[in-house]
């Protein structure tokens, strides 16, 4: 099988995307939804680094990946705080039981 | 190439384990291991600075955040766990099949073996961060501050 480095990595990036999206779509647990988002972000990070490696511009790719990681951390901290607040108010993190925001 | 294929396969297995694990703590550990494998891949792609960030921040800090969040929530009872396990297995069993089918399909109709990329003059990551993308650094500081204020606002105790 003759597959380039780009082909090999991009196939696995697509598979990571499928796993992350499936996780978000199927679960009702808010923490699992966050884990799904985290998997999607990891796929994007890998794609950015791969693009930088293949175009020879790893400096820019790493700078963007670092920015992405910083945003990812802040997002996870705030989202984790929101999940905890929801748990304190409702006693559950199952989205089927959270109906207070419904129109 | 072979090592990359092995590492990518391990990465995918870790992700599937993360998604399918019944206990949330195991999912968080799986996510940390995914980050570790991703950092090894980044090292192999010569992105050492981003790899160090991924290893320390994603495998370390984010795992701590997840495990702390999970530890604040309530543990499932044994009967709940059994029912939940059955529900999860029924919901998640298609995932490995979908991934295997997608992998076969993508490798079968694989991407062109030779892709021509326009190579641009390479710059050092430190030069890029401090000279070209220095506005990003201000953005990162602002995002970190916003995150800190967000956490303070979320965990503020009501004074009565």
PDB file of C-alpha atoms in Angstrom:
ATOM      1  CA  UNK A   1       0.000   0.000   0.000  1.00  0.00           C
ATOM      2  CA  UNK A   2       1.508   3.290  -1.097  1.00  0.00           C
ATOM      3  CA  UNK A   3       0.256   6.004   1.228  1.00  0.00           C
ATOM      4  CA  UNK A   4       2.030   9.313   1.841  1.00  0.00           C
ATOM      5  CA  UNK A   5       2.688  10.730   5.298  1.00  0.00           C
ATOM      6  CA  UNK A   6      -0.104  13.238   4.637  1.00  0.00           C
ATOM      7  CA  UNK A   7      -2.496  10.444   3.640  1.00  0.00           C
ATOM      8  CA  UNK A   8      -1.653   8.318   6.680  1.00  0.00           C
ATOM      9  CA  UNK A   9      -2.027  11.128   9.216  1.00  0.00           C
ATOM     10  CA  UNK A  10      -5.134  12.612   7.635  1.00  0.00           C
ATOM     11  CA  UNK A  11      -6.913   9.238   7.673  1.00  0.00           C
ATOM     12  CA  UNK A  12      -6.251   8.962  11.413  1.00  0.00           C
ATOM     13  CA  UNK A  13      -7.302  12.590  11.977  1.00  0.00           C
ATOM     14  CA  UNK A  14     -10.626  11.792  10.274  1.00  0.00           C
ATOM     15  CA  UNK A  15     -11.013   8.682  12.467  1.00  0.00           C
ATOM     16  CA  UNK A  16     -10.355  10.766  15.598  1.00  0.00           C
ATOM     17  CA  UNK A  17     -12.984  13.218  14.401  1.00  0.00           C
ATOM     18  CA  UNK A  18     -15.483  10.384  13.925  1.00  0.00           C
ATOM     19  CA  UNK A  19     -14.797   9.077  17.466  1.00  0.00           C
ATOM     20  CA  UNK A  20     -15.125  12.554  19.030  1.00  0.00           C
ATOM     21  CA  UNK A  21     -18.288  13.438  17.139  1.00  0.00           C
ATOM     22  CA  UNK A  22     -19.870  10.058  17.968  1.00  0.00           C
ATOM     23  CA  UNK A  23     -19.043  10.579  21.638  1.00  0.00           C
ATOM     24  CA  UNK A  24     -20.704  14.012  21.680  1.00  0.00           C
ATOM     25  CA  UNK A  25     -23.773  12.852  19.758  1.00  0.00           C
ATOM     26  CA  UNK A  26     -24.490   9.683  21.729  1.00  0.00           C
ATOM     27  CA  UNK A  27     -23.802  10.667  25.334  1.00  0.00           C
ATOM     28  CA  UNK A  28     -26.108  12.509  27.755  1.00  0.00           C
ATOM     29  CA  UNK A  29     -23.361  13.069  30.314  1.00  0.00           C
ATOM     30  CA  UNK A  30     -21.881  16.587  30.263  1.00  0.00           C
ATOM     31  CA  UNK A  31     -18.371  15.453  31.282  1.00  0.00           C
ATOM     32  CA  UNK A  32     -18.349  12.900  28.464  1.00  0.00           C
ATOM     33  CA  UNK A  33     -19.404  15.644  26.042  1.00  0.00           C
ATOM     34  CA  UNK A  34     -16.382  17.667  27.221  1.00  0.00           C
ATOM     35  CA  UNK A  35     -14.157  14.628  26.643  1.00  0.00           C
ATOM     36  CA  UNK A  36     -15.572  14.378  23.104  1.00  0.00           C
ATOM     37  CA  UNK A  37     -14.763  18.046  22.455  1.00  0.00           C
ATOM     38  CA  UNK A  38     -11.256  17.424  23.813  1.00  0.00           C
ATOM     39  CA  UNK A  39     -10.773  14.576  21.308  1.00  0.00           C
ATOM     40  CA  UNK A  40     -11.872  16.865  18.454  1.00  0.00           C
ATOM     41  CA  UNK A  41      -9.372  19.533  19.602  1.00  0.00           C
ATOM     42  CA  UNK A  42      -6.598  16.923  19.681  1.00  0.00           C
ATOM     43  CA  UNK A  43      -7.389  15.959  16.080  1.00  0.00           C
ATOM     44  CA  UNK A  44      -7.184  19.632  15.049  1.00  0.00           C
ATOM     45  CA  UNK A  45      -3.856  20.073  16.895  1.00  0.00           C
ATOM     46  CA  UNK A  46      -2.394  17.055  15.093  1.00  0.00           C
ATOM     47  CA  UNK A  47      -3.618  18.396  11.741  1.00  0.00           C
ATOM     48  CA  UNK A  48      -2.061  21.837  12.370  1.00  0.00           C
ATOM     49  CA  UNK A  49       1.322  20.311  13.286  1.00  0.00           C
ATOM     50  CA  UNK A  50       1.173  17.989  10.267  1.00  0.00           C
ATOM     51  CA  UNK A  51       0.436  20.939   7.955  1.00  0.00           C
ATOM     52  CA  UNK A  52       3.377  22.843   9.438  1.00  0.00           C
ATOM     53  CA  UNK A  53       5.674  19.837   9.053  1.00  0.00           C
ATOM     54  CA  UNK A  54       4.709  19.220   5.440  1.00  0.00           C
ATOM     55  CA  UNK A  55       4.914  22.864   4.352  1.00  0.00           C
ATOM     56  CA  UNK A  56       8.171  23.398   6.219  1.00  0.00           C
ATOM     57  CA  UNK A  57       6.682  26.098   8.431  1.00  0.00           C
ATOM     58  CA  UNK A  58       6.739  24.365  11.796  1.00  0.00           C
ATOM     59  CA  UNK A  59       7.384  27.628  13.661  1.00  0.00           C
ATOM     60  CA  UNK A  60       4.017  29.101  12.728  1.00  0.00           C
ATOM     61  CA  UNK A  61       2.257  25.764  13.198  1.00  0.00           C
ATOM     62  CA  UNK A  62       3.683  25.368  16.701  1.00  0.00           C
ATOM     63  CA  UNK A  63       2.730  28.951  17.607  1.00  0.00           C
ATOM     64  CA  UNK A  64      -0.860  28.296  16.510  1.00  0.00           C
ATOM     65  CA  UNK A  65      -0.904  24.901  18.286  1.00  0.00           C
ATOM     66  CA  UNK A  66       0.294  26.533  21.523  1.00  0.00           C
ATOM     67  CA  UNK A  67      -2.434  29.192  21.248  1.00  0.00           C
ATOM     68  CA  UNK A  68      -4.950  26.395  20.663  1.00  0.00           C
ATOM     69  CA  UNK A  69      -3.723  24.516  23.755  1.00  0.00           C
ATOM     70  CA  UNK A  70      -4.049  27.658  25.923  1.00  0.00           C
ATOM     71  CA  UNK A  71      -7.604  28.245  24.681  1.00  0.00           C
ATOM     72  CA  UNK A  72      -8.367  24.543  25.231  1.00  0.00           C
ATOM     73  CA  UNK A  73      -7.256  24.711  28.873  1.00  0.00           C
ATOM     74  CA  UNK A  74      -9.282  27.824  29.633  1.00  0.00           C
ATOM     75  CA  UNK A  75     -12.309  26.329  27.881  1.00  0.00           C
ATOM     76  CA  UNK A  76     -11.989  23.123  29.897  1.00  0.00           C
ATOM     77  CA  UNK A  77     -11.591  24.985  33.213  1.00  0.00           C
ATOM     78  CA  UNK A  78     -14.646  27.183  32.600  1.00  0.00           C
ATOM     79  CA  UNK A  79     -16.704  24.284  31.199  1.00  0.00           C
ATOM     80  CA  UNK A  80     -15.735  22.118  34.187  1.00  0.00           C
ATOM     81  CA  UNK A  81     -16.852  24.927  36.509  1.00  0.00           C
ATOM     82  CA  UNK A  82     -20.178  25.211  34.676  1.00  0.00           C
ATOM     83  CA  UNK A  83     -20.685  21.429  34.916  1.00  0.00           C
ATOM     84  CA  UNK A  84     -20.000  21.581  38.670  1.00  0.00           C
ATOM     85  CA  UNK A  85     -22.432  24.479  39.100  1.00  0.00           C
ATOM     86  CA  UNK A  86     -25.089  22.529  37.202  1.00  0.00           C
ATOM     87  CA  UNK A  87     -24.444  19.519  39.432  1.00  0.00           C
ATOM     88  CA  UNK A  88     -24.792  21.643  42.573  1.00  0.00           C
ATOM     89  CA  UNK A  89     -28.071  23.161  41.382  1.00  0.00           C
ATOM     90  CA  UNK A  90     -29.717  20.088  39.872  1.00  0.00           C
ATOM     91  CA  UNK A  91     -27.878  17.160  41.485  1.00  0.00           C
ATOM     92  CA  UNK A  92     -27.232  15.595  38.076  1.00  0.00           C
ATOM     93  CA  UNK A  93     -25.091  16.076  34.961  1.00  0.00           C
ATOM     94  CA  UNK A  94     -27.434  14.091  32.738  1.00  0.00           C
ATOM     95  CA  UNK A  95     -28.728  16.415  30.026  1.00  0.00           C
ATOM     96  CA  UNK A  96     -32.114  14.613  29.971  1.00  0.00           C
ATOM     97  CA  UNK A  97     -32.793  15.947  33.459  1.00  0.00           C
ATOM     98  CA  UNK A  98     -31.790  19.543  32.700  1.00  0.00           C
ATOM     99  CA  UNK A  99     -34.919  21.183  31.372  1.00  0.00           C
ATOM    100  CA  UNK A 100     -34.849  24.552  33.084  1.00  0.00           C
ATOM    101  CA  UNK A 101     -33.486  26.386  30.035  1.00  0.00           C
ATOM    102  CA  UNK A 102     -36.222  25.008  27.795  1.00  0.00           C
ATOM    103  CA  UNK A 103     -38.061  27.816  25.960  1.00  0.00           C
TER     104      UNK A 103
ATOM    105  CA  UNK B   1       6.515   5.541   8.601  1.00  0.00           C
ATOM    106  CA  UNK B   2       5.958   2.192  10.327  1.00  0.00           C
ATOM    107  CA  UNK B   3       6.531   3.730  13.776  1.00  0.00           C
ATOM    108  CA  UNK B   4       4.108   6.536  12.868  1.00  0.00           C
ATOM    109  CA  UNK B   5       1.505   3.954  11.848  1.00  0.00           C
ATOM    110  CA  UNK B   6       1.951   2.091  15.156  1.00  0.00           C
ATOM    111  CA  UNK B   7       1.748   5.323  17.182  1.00  0.00           C
ATOM    112  CA  UNK B   8      -1.342   6.492  15.284  1.00  0.00           C
ATOM    113  CA  UNK B   9      -2.992   3.105  15.868  1.00  0.00           C
ATOM    114  CA  UNK B  10      -2.202   3.320  19.608  1.00  0.00           C
ATOM    115  CA  UNK B  11      -3.641   6.865  19.597  1.00  0.00           C
ATOM    116  CA  UNK B  12      -6.859   5.623  18.003  1.00  0.00           C
ATOM    117  CA  UNK B  13      -7.142   2.696  20.434  1.00  0.00           C
ATOM    118  CA  UNK B  14      -6.674   5.107  23.362  1.00  0.00           C
ATOM    119  CA  UNK B  15      -9.396   7.386  21.976  1.00  0.00           C
ATOM    120  CA  UNK B  16     -11.818   4.467  21.547  1.00  0.00           C
ATOM    121  CA  UNK B  17     -11.052   3.339  25.107  1.00  0.00           C
ATOM    122  CA  UNK B  18     -11.607   6.907  26.350  1.00  0.00           C
ATOM    123  CA  UNK B  19     -14.981   7.105  24.644  1.00  0.00           C
ATOM    124  CA  UNK B  20     -16.153   3.617  25.614  1.00  0.00           C
ATOM    125  CA  UNK B  21     -14.909   3.385  29.227  1.00  0.00           C
ATOM    126  CA  UNK B  22     -17.796   3.073  31.658  1.00  0.00           C
ATOM    127  CA  UNK B  23     -16.159   4.810  34.623  1.00  0.00           C
ATOM    128  CA  UNK B  24     -15.501   8.513  34.033  1.00  0.00           C
ATOM    129  CA  UNK B  25     -12.128   8.356  35.819  1.00  0.00           C
ATOM    130  CA  UNK B  26     -10.961   5.732  33.328  1.00  0.00           C
ATOM    131  CA  UNK B  27     -12.081   8.015  30.504  1.00  0.00           C
ATOM    132  CA  UNK B  28     -10.012  10.857  32.010  1.00  0.00           C
ATOM    133  CA  UNK B  29      -6.965   8.576  32.308  1.00  0.00           C
ATOM    134  CA  UNK B  30      -7.503   7.446  28.707  1.00  0.00           C
ATOM    135  CA  UNK B  31      -7.568  11.080  27.620  1.00  0.00           C
ATOM    136  CA  UNK B  32      -4.264  11.707  29.407  1.00  0.00           C
ATOM    137  CA  UNK B  33      -2.703   8.688  27.676  1.00  0.00           C
ATOM    138  CA  UNK B  34      -4.048   9.988  24.342  1.00  0.00           C
ATOM    139  CA  UNK B  35      -2.251  13.270  25.033  1.00  0.00           C
ATOM    140  CA  UNK B  36       0.976  11.386  25.825  1.00  0.00           C
ATOM    141  CA  UNK B  37       0.848   9.480  22.504  1.00  0.00           C
ATOM    142  CA  UNK B  38      -0.035  12.716  20.665  1.00  0.00           C
ATOM    143  CA  UNK B  39       3.018  14.423  22.182  1.00  0.00           C
ATOM    144  CA  UNK B  40       5.254  11.553  21.013  1.00  0.00           C
ATOM    145  CA  UNK B  41       3.835  12.031  17.513  1.00  0.00           C
ATOM    146  CA  UNK B  42       4.514  15.771  17.749  1.00  0.00           C
ATOM    147  CA  UNK B  43       8.109  15.060  18.797  1.00  0.00           C
ATOM    148  CA  UNK B  44       8.427  12.818  15.734  1.00  0.00           C
ATOM    149  CA  UNK B  45       7.140  15.681  13.552  1.00  0.00           C
ATOM    150  CA  UNK B  46       9.892  17.918  15.025  1.00  0.00           C
ATOM    151  CA  UNK B  47       7.392  20.101  16.898  1.00  0.00           C
ATOM    152  CA  UNK B  48       9.140  19.763  20.239  1.00  0.00           C
ATOM    153  CA  UNK B  49       7.819  22.965  21.875  1.00  0.00           C
ATOM    154  CA  UNK B  50       4.196  22.170  21.064  1.00  0.00           C
ATOM    155  CA  UNK B  51       4.821  18.584  22.219  1.00  0.00           C
ATOM    156  CA  UNK B  52       6.092  19.786  25.596  1.00  0.00           C
ATOM    157  CA  UNK B  53       3.019  22.027  25.922  1.00  0.00           C
ATOM    158  CA  UNK B  54       0.735  19.124  24.995  1.00  0.00           C
ATOM    159  CA  UNK B  55       2.431  16.827  27.506  1.00  0.00           C
ATOM    160  CA  UNK B  56       2.491  19.241  30.429  1.00  0.00           C
ATOM    161  CA  UNK B  57      -0.785  21.053  29.871  1.00  0.00           C
ATOM    162  CA  UNK B  58      -3.085  18.512  28.227  1.00  0.00           C
ATOM    163  CA  UNK B  59      -1.765  15.302  29.799  1.00  0.00           C
ATOM    164  CA  UNK B  60      -1.154  16.985  33.160  1.00  0.00           C
ATOM    165  CA  UNK B  61      -3.351  19.984  33.861  1.00  0.00           C
ATOM    166  CA  UNK B  62      -6.479  19.008  31.919  1.00  0.00           C
ATOM    167  CA  UNK B  63      -6.441  15.510  33.460  1.00  0.00           C
ATOM    168  CA  UNK B  64      -6.260  17.096  36.908  1.00  0.00           C
ATOM    169  CA  UNK B  65      -9.196  19.364  36.010  1.00  0.00           C
ATOM    170  CA  UNK B  66     -11.254  16.409  34.767  1.00  0.00           C
ATOM    171  CA  UNK B  67     -10.463  14.190  37.750  1.00  0.00           C
ATOM    172  CA  UNK B  68     -11.221  17.042  40.170  1.00  0.00           C
ATOM    173  CA  UNK B  69     -14.546  17.715  38.442  1.00  0.00           C
ATOM    174  CA  UNK B  70     -15.402  14.005  38.502  1.00  0.00           C
ATOM    175  CA  UNK B  71     -14.473  13.714  42.191  1.00  0.00           C
ATOM    176  CA  UNK B  72     -16.960  16.491  43.053  1.00  0.00           C
ATOM    177  CA  UNK B  73     -19.821  14.616  41.411  1.00  0.00           C
ATOM    178  CA  UNK B  74     -21.669  11.699  43.002  1.00  0.00           C
ATOM    179  CA  UNK B  75     -20.483   8.114  42.559  1.00  0.00           C
ATOM    180  CA  UNK B  76     -22.968   5.736  40.914  1.00  0.00           C
ATOM    181  CA  UNK B  77     -24.559   3.014  43.037  1.00  0.00           C
ATOM    182  CA  UNK B  78     -23.831  -0.616  42.067  1.00  0.00           C
ATOM    183  CA  UNK B  79     -27.306  -1.207  40.620  1.00  0.00           C
ATOM    184  CA  UNK B  80     -27.094   2.062  38.658  1.00  0.00           C
ATOM    185  CA  UNK B  81     -23.672   1.036  37.411  1.00  0.00           C
ATOM    186  CA  UNK B  82     -24.971  -2.280  36.076  1.00  0.00           C
ATOM    187  CA  UNK B  83     -27.892  -0.657  34.256  1.00  0.00           C
ATOM    188  CA  UNK B  84     -25.666   2.132  32.951  1.00  0.00           C
ATOM    189  CA  UNK B  85     -23.114  -0.394  31.682  1.00  0.00           C
ATOM    190  CA  UNK B  86     -25.771  -2.223  29.680  1.00  0.00           C
ATOM    191  CA  UNK B  87     -27.072   1.080  28.262  1.00  0.00           C
ATOM    192  CA  UNK B  88     -23.563   2.260  27.363  1.00  0.00           C
ATOM    193  CA  UNK B  89     -22.665  -1.001  25.647  1.00  0.00           C
ATOM    194  CA  UNK B  90     -25.834  -0.838  23.572  1.00  0.00           C
ATOM    195  CA  UNK B  91     -25.103   2.784  22.628  1.00  0.00           C
ATOM    196  CA  UNK B  92     -21.378   2.509  21.976  1.00  0.00           C
ATOM    197  CA  UNK B  93     -20.881  -0.889  20.344  1.00  0.00           C
ATOM    198  CA  UNK B  94     -21.245   0.574  16.820  1.00  0.00           C
ATOM    199  CA  UNK B  95     -18.284   2.939  17.346  1.00  0.00           C
ATOM    200  CA  UNK B  96     -15.420   0.436  16.764  1.00  0.00           C
ATOM    201  CA  UNK B  97     -17.311  -0.974  13.762  1.00  0.00           C
ATOM    202  CA  UNK B  98     -17.847   2.517  12.295  1.00  0.00           C
ATOM    203  CA  UNK B  99     -14.163   3.351  12.805  1.00  0.00           C
ATOM    204  CA  UNK B 100     -12.963   0.094  11.229  1.00  0.00           C
ATOM    205  CA  UNK B 101     -15.341   0.587   8.269  1.00  0.00           C
ATOM    206  CA  UNK B 102     -14.213   4.219   7.838  1.00  0.00           C
ATOM    207  CA  UNK B 103     -10.537   3.179   8.047  1.00  0.00           C
ATOM    208  CA  UNK B 104     -10.984   0.467   5.400  1.00  0.00           C
ATOM    209  CA  UNK B 105     -12.893   2.875   3.165  1.00  0.00           C
ATOM    210  CA  UNK B 106     -10.330   5.690   3.575  1.00  0.00           C
ATOM    211  CA  UNK B 107      -7.300   3.437   3.060  1.00  0.00           C
ATOM    212  CA  UNK B 108      -8.974   1.688   0.136  1.00  0.00           C
ATOM    213  CA  UNK B 109      -9.704   4.966  -1.616  1.00  0.00           C
ATOM    214  CA  UNK B 110      -6.576   6.420  -0.133  1.00  0.00           C
ATOM    215  CA  UNK B 111      -5.326   9.919  -0.581  1.00  0.00           C
ATOM    216  CA  UNK B 112      -2.864  10.519  -3.434  1.00  0.00           C
ATOM    217  CA  UNK B 113       0.479   8.967  -2.566  1.00  0.00           C
ATOM    218  CA  UNK B 114       2.345  12.070  -3.685  1.00  0.00           C
ATOM    219  CA  UNK B 115       1.020  15.418  -2.566  1.00  0.00           C
ATOM    220  CA  UNK B 116       2.908  18.548  -3.531  1.00  0.00           C
ATOM    221  CA  UNK B 117       3.072  21.141  -0.797  1.00  0.00           C
ATOM    222  CA  UNK B 118       4.215  24.700  -1.246  1.00  0.00           C
ATOM    223  CA  UNK B 119       7.106  25.014   1.152  1.00  0.00           C
ATOM    224  CA  UNK B 120       7.569  28.392   2.759  1.00  0.00           C
ATOM    225  CA  UNK B 121      10.778  29.626   4.381  1.00  0.00           C
ATOM    226  CA  UNK B 122      11.000  28.075   7.819  1.00  0.00           C
ATOM    227  CA  UNK B 123      11.118  30.281  10.880  1.00  0.00           C
ATOM    228  CA  UNK B 124      12.005  29.461  14.440  1.00  0.00           C
ATOM    229  CA  UNK B 125       8.985  29.067  16.736  1.00  0.00           C
ATOM    230  CA  UNK B 126      10.364  31.646  19.177  1.00  0.00           C
ATOM    231  CA  UNK B 127      10.806  34.206  16.377  1.00  0.00           C
ATOM    232  CA  UNK B 128       7.269  33.516  15.171  1.00  0.00           C
ATOM    233  CA  UNK B 129       5.804  33.821  18.684  1.00  0.00           C
ATOM    234  CA  UNK B 130       7.632  36.995  19.635  1.00  0.00           C
ATOM    235  CA  UNK B 131       7.842  38.794  16.261  1.00  0.00           C
ATOM    236  CA  UNK B 132       5.141  37.605  13.856  1.00  0.00           C
ATOM    237  CA  UNK B 133       2.365  36.432  16.172  1.00  0.00           C
ATOM    238  CA  UNK B 134       2.993  38.620  19.212  1.00  0.00           C
ATOM    239  CA  UNK B 135      -0.657  39.748  19.245  1.00  0.00           C
ATOM    240  CA  UNK B 136      -1.547  36.097  19.932  1.00  0.00           C
ATOM    241  CA  UNK B 137       0.379  36.335  23.187  1.00  0.00           C
ATOM    242  CA  UNK B 138      -1.797  39.241  24.349  1.00  0.00           C
ATOM    243  CA  UNK B 139      -4.815  37.212  23.294  1.00  0.00           C
ATOM    244  CA  UNK B 140      -3.573  34.242  25.301  1.00  0.00           C
ATOM    245  CA  UNK B 141      -3.056  36.402  28.389  1.00  0.00           C
ATOM    246  CA  UNK B 142      -6.559  37.855  27.989  1.00  0.00           C
ATOM    247  CA  UNK B 143      -8.068  34.388  27.547  1.00  0.00           C
ATOM    248  CA  UNK B 144      -6.256  33.161  30.681  1.00  0.00           C
ATOM    249  CA  UNK B 145      -7.526  36.181  32.642  1.00  0.00           C
ATOM    250  CA  UNK B 146     -11.054  35.615  31.321  1.00  0.00           C
ATOM    251  CA  UNK B 147     -10.797  31.977  32.423  1.00  0.00           C
ATOM    252  CA  UNK B 148      -9.602  33.001  35.884  1.00  0.00           C
ATOM    253  CA  UNK B 149     -12.474  35.500  36.249  1.00  0.00           C
ATOM    254  CA  UNK B 150     -14.893  32.856  34.982  1.00  0.00           C
ATOM    255  CA  UNK B 151     -13.779  30.386  37.634  1.00  0.00           C
ATOM    256  CA  UNK B 152     -13.956  33.058  40.355  1.00  0.00           C
ATOM    257  CA  UNK B 153     -17.484  33.992  39.234  1.00  0.00           C
ATOM    258  CA  UNK B 154     -18.600  30.361  39.118  1.00  0.00           C
ATOM    259  CA  UNK B 155     -17.254  29.420  42.541  1.00  0.00           C
ATOM    260  CA  UNK B 156     -18.139  32.628  44.357  1.00  0.00           C
ATOM    261  CA  UNK B 157     -19.936  31.929  47.630  1.00  0.00           C
ATOM    262  CA  UNK B 158     -23.162  33.811  48.268  1.00  0.00           C
ATOM    263  CA  UNK B 159     -22.781  36.153  51.250  1.00  0.00           C
ATOM    264  CA  UNK B 160     -26.038  36.231  53.194  1.00  0.00           C
TER     265      UNK B 160
END
